XYZ file of C-alpha atoms in Angstrom:
306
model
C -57.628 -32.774 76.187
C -57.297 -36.485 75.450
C -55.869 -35.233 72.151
C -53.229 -33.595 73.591
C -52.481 -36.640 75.988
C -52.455 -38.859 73.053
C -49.643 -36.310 71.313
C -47.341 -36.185 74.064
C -47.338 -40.034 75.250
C -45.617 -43.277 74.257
C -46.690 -45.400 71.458
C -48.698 -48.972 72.700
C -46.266 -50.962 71.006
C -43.452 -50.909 74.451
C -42.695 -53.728 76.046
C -40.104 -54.700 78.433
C -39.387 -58.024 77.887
C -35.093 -57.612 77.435
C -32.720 -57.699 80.192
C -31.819 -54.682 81.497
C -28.488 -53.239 80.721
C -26.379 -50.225 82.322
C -26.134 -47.176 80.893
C -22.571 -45.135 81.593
C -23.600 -41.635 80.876
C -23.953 -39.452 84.240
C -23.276 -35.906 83.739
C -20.582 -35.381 85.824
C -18.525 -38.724 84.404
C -18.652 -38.723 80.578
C -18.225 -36.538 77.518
C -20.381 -38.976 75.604
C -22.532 -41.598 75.605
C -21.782 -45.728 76.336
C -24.394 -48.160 76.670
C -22.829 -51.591 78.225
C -25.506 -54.214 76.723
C -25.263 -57.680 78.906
C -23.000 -59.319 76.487
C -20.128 -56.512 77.687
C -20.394 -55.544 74.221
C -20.125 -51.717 74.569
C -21.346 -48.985 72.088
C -19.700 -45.515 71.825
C -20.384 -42.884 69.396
C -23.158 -40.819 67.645
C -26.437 -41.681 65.142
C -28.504 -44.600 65.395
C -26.329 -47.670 66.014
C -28.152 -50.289 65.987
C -27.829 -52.732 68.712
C -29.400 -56.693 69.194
C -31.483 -58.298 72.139
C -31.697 -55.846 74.838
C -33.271 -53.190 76.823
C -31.480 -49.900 77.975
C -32.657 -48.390 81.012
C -31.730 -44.593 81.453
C -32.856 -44.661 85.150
C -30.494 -43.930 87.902
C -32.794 -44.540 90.726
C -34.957 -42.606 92.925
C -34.677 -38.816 94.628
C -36.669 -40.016 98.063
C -39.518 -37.628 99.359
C -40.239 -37.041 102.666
C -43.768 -37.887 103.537
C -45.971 -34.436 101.861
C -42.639 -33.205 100.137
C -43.154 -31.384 96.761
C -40.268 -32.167 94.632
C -38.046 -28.475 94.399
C -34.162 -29.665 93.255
C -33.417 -26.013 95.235
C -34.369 -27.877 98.761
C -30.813 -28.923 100.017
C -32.098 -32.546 100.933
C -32.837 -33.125 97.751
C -29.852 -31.037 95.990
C -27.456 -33.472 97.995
C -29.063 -36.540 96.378
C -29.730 -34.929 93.059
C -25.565 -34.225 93.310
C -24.976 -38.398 94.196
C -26.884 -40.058 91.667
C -26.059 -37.214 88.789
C -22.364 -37.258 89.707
C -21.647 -33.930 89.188
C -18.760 -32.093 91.128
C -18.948 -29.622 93.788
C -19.695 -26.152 92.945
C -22.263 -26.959 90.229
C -25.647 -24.443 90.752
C -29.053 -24.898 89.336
C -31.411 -22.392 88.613
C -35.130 -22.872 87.495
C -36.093 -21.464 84.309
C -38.666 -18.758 84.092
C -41.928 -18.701 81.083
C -44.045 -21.304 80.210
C -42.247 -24.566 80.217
C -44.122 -27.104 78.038
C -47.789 -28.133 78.378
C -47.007 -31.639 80.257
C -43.779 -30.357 82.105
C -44.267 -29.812 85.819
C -40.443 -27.355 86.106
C -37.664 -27.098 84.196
C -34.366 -26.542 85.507
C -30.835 -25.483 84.553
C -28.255 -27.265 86.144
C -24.636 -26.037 85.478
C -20.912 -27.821 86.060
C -17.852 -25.989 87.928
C -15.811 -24.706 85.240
C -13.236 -27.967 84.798
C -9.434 -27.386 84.017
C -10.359 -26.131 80.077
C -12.258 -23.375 81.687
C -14.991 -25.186 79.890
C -18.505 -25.665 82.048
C -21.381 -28.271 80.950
C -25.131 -26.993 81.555
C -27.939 -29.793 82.095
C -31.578 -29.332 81.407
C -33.926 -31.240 83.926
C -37.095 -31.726 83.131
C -39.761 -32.737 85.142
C -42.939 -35.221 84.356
C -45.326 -37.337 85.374
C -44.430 -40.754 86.770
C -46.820 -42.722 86.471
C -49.120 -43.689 83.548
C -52.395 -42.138 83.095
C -53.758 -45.135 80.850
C -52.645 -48.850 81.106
C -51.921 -48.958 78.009
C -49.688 -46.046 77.888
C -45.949 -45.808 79.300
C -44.813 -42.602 80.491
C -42.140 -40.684 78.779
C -39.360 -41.840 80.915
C -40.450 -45.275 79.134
C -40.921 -44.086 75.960
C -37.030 -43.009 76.314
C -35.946 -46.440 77.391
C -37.782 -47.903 74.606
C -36.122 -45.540 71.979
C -32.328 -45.932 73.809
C -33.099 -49.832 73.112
C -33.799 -49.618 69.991
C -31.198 -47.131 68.775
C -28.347 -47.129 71.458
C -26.719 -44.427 69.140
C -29.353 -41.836 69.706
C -27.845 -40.902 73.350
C -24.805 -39.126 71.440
C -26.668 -37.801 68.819
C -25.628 -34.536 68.573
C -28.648 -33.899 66.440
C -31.001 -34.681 68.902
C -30.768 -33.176 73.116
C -31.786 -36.954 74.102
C -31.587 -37.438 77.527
C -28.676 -39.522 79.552
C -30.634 -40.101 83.011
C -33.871 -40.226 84.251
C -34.411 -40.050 87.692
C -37.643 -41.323 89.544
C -39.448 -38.957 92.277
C -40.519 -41.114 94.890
C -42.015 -40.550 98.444
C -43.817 -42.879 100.893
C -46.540 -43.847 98.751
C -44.445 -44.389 95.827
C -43.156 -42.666 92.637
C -45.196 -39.828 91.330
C -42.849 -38.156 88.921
C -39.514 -38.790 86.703
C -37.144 -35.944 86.657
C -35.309 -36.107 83.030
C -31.788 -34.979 82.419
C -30.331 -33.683 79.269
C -27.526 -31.914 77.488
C -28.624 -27.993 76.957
C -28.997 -27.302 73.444
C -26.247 -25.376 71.893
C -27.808 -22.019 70.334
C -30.845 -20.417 70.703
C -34.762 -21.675 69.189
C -35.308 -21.107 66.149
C -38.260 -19.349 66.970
C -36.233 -16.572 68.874
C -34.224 -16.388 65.859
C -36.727 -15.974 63.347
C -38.040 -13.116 65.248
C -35.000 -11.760 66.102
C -33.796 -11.920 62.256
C -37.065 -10.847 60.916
C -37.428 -7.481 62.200
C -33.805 -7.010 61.777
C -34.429 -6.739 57.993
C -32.405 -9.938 57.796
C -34.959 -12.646 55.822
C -31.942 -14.338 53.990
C -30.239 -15.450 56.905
C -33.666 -17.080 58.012
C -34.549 -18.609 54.702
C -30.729 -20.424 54.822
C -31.302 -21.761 58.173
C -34.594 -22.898 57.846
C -33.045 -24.727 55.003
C -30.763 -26.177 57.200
C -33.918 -27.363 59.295
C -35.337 -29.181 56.350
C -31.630 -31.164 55.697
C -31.549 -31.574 59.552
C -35.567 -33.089 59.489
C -34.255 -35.524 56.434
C -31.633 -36.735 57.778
C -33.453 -37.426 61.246
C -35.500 -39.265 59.449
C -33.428 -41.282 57.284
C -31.336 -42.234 59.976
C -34.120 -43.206 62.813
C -36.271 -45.450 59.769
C -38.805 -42.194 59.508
C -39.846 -41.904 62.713
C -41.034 -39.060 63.884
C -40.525 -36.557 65.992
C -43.438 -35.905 66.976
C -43.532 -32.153 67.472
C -41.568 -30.771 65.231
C -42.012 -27.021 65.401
C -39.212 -23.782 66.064
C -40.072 -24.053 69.321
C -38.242 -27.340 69.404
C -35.843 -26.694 67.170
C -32.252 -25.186 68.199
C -29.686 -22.973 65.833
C -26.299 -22.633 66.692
C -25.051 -19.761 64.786
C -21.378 -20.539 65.547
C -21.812 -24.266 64.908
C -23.909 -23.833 61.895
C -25.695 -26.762 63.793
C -29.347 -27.893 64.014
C -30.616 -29.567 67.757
C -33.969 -31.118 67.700
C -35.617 -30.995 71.558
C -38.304 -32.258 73.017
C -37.683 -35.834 72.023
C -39.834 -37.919 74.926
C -42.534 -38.588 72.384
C -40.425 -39.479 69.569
C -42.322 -42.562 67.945
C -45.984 -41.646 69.156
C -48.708 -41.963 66.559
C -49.887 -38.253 66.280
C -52.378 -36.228 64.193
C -49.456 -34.849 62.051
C -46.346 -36.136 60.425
C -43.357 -33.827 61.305
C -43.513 -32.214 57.783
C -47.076 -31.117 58.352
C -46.280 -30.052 61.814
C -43.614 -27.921 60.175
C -45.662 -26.916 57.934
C -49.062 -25.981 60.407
C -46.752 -24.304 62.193
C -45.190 -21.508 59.492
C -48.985 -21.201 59.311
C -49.501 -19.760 62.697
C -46.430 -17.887 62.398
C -47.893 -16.164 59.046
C -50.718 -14.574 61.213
C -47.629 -12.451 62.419
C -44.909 -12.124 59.651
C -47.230 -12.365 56.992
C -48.428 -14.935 54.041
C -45.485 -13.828 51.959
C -42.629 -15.603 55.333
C -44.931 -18.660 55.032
C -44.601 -19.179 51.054
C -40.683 -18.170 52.048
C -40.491 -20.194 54.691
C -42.059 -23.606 53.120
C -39.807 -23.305 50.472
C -36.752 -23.271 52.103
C -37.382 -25.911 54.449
C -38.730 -28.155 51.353
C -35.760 -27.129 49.047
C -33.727 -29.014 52.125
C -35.757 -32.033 52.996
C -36.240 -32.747 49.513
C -33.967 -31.202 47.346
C -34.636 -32.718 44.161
C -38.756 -31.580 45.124
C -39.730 -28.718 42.651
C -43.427 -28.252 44.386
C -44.057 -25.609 45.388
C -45.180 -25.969 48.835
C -45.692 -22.148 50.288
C -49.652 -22.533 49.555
C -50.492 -25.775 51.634
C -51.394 -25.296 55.208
């Protein structure tokens, strides 16, 4: 529906009117994050460092299609350029993953390093949209991203957030039809696998303390991005590392989009829906934690509002 278009897609407010800069972040090259703006001032690090005067691009070029070629990153002639432009090593594997994959996502794919000499391997998450816009008015998400790396060069080591380090267009003879986007997998499992797994364990404490964790992990997005939103903000999106004790938000392409719902109603809509399986008693639960951490010093008690 056009309501779910609207949801999903950049805000009207982009504009490209910047010089482009480079953006040193391949996969296969970095640990982190460095955005070289024109002035060979260069940015390292995590949170939202604020940068002057220009406009990051996160595009690495185009994966060329032959004439009628569907884009599948399995097809060797495409694997071989996917392996270029990404910059990952030999020996890396990809493997698409399986389930419903998003509403506006067209694959999503797993791609995974060679073990290096720590015995350590990275995994990647591509993603795959649509190119081009479907209103005017409206960039697509690989825009949206640029627009939010320009603003807030910081956010592509975020560790709070799996923002993306390339995008990648799809392109055959008639021109680019889709962007494939690459990310860091999230660390941990979503926090709706975890509330179910936890719940019918018998384990309701451990969800109530990470939930809370959620609502600290929601503030302090929001403090340090000047309240925007997220957008979507619902366990679906949300990661929990048990070993890290860490929170990862997903999904972030339509971070800054005007939407029906603030992220604390979204939240909070959504420990609605999950009521209709756990029961009203886990939404009263779970409101409360999450409020107890976004706003600590909040005594409302917000386990009745939908």
């Amino acid at each position: 529906s056009s309501r779910r278009y609207y949801y999903r897609d950049p805000t009207y407010s982009f504009y490209l009117e910047n010089p482009p800069v480079a953006v040193d972040a391949s996969p296969g090259a970095t640990s982190g994050a460095c955005v070289s703006i024109v002035d060979d001032i260069n940015l390292v690090g995590s949170g939202a460092t604020a940068a002057t005067a220009s406009t990051v691009t996160l595009n690495a070029g185009n994966v060329e299609l032959a004439d009628g070629v569907v884009f599948d990153p399995q097809q060797p002639e495409i694997w071989e350029q996917l392996i270029e432009k990404l910059g990952v090593g030999d020996g890396a594997t990809l493997e698409k993953l399986p389930g419903f994959q998003g509403g506006l996502n067209e694959g999503v794919w797993t791609l995974k390093e060679a073990p290096g000499d720590d015995g350590q391997s990275q995994e990647w998450i591509l993603k795959l949209v649509r190119g081009k816009r479907l209103v005017a008015a409206l960039p697509t998400e690989a825009e949206n991203l640029d627009r939010l790396a320009s603003e807030h060069p910081g956010i592509i080591a975020d560790a709070l957030l799996a923002f993306p380090l390339r995008t990648l267009g799809c392109a055959g003879p008639s021109g680019k039809t889709h962007d494939l986007i690459v990310m860091r997998k999230a660390p941990g499992v979503r926090l709706a696998e975890f509330i179910c797994s936890k719940w019918y364990a018998g384990q309701q404490e451990e969800i109530w303390g990470v939930i809370r964790s959620v609502g600290v992990a929601t503030a302090e997005f929001h403090a340090r991005y000047a309240n925007t939103q997220h957008g979507d903000l619902q366990p679906s999106n949300i990661f929990w590392d048990e070993a890290l004790q860490q929170v990862t938000f997903i999904d972030v392409g339509g971070m800054g989009v005007p939407t029906e719902r603030g992220d604390v109603d979204h939240f909070t809509h959504a420990a609605h829906l999950l009521a209709q399986a756990y029961g009203e008693d886990f939404k009263a639960d779970c409101l409360r934690a999450f409020h107890s951490g976004y706003s600590p010093t909040d005594d409302t008690d917000e386990g009745t509002q939908e």
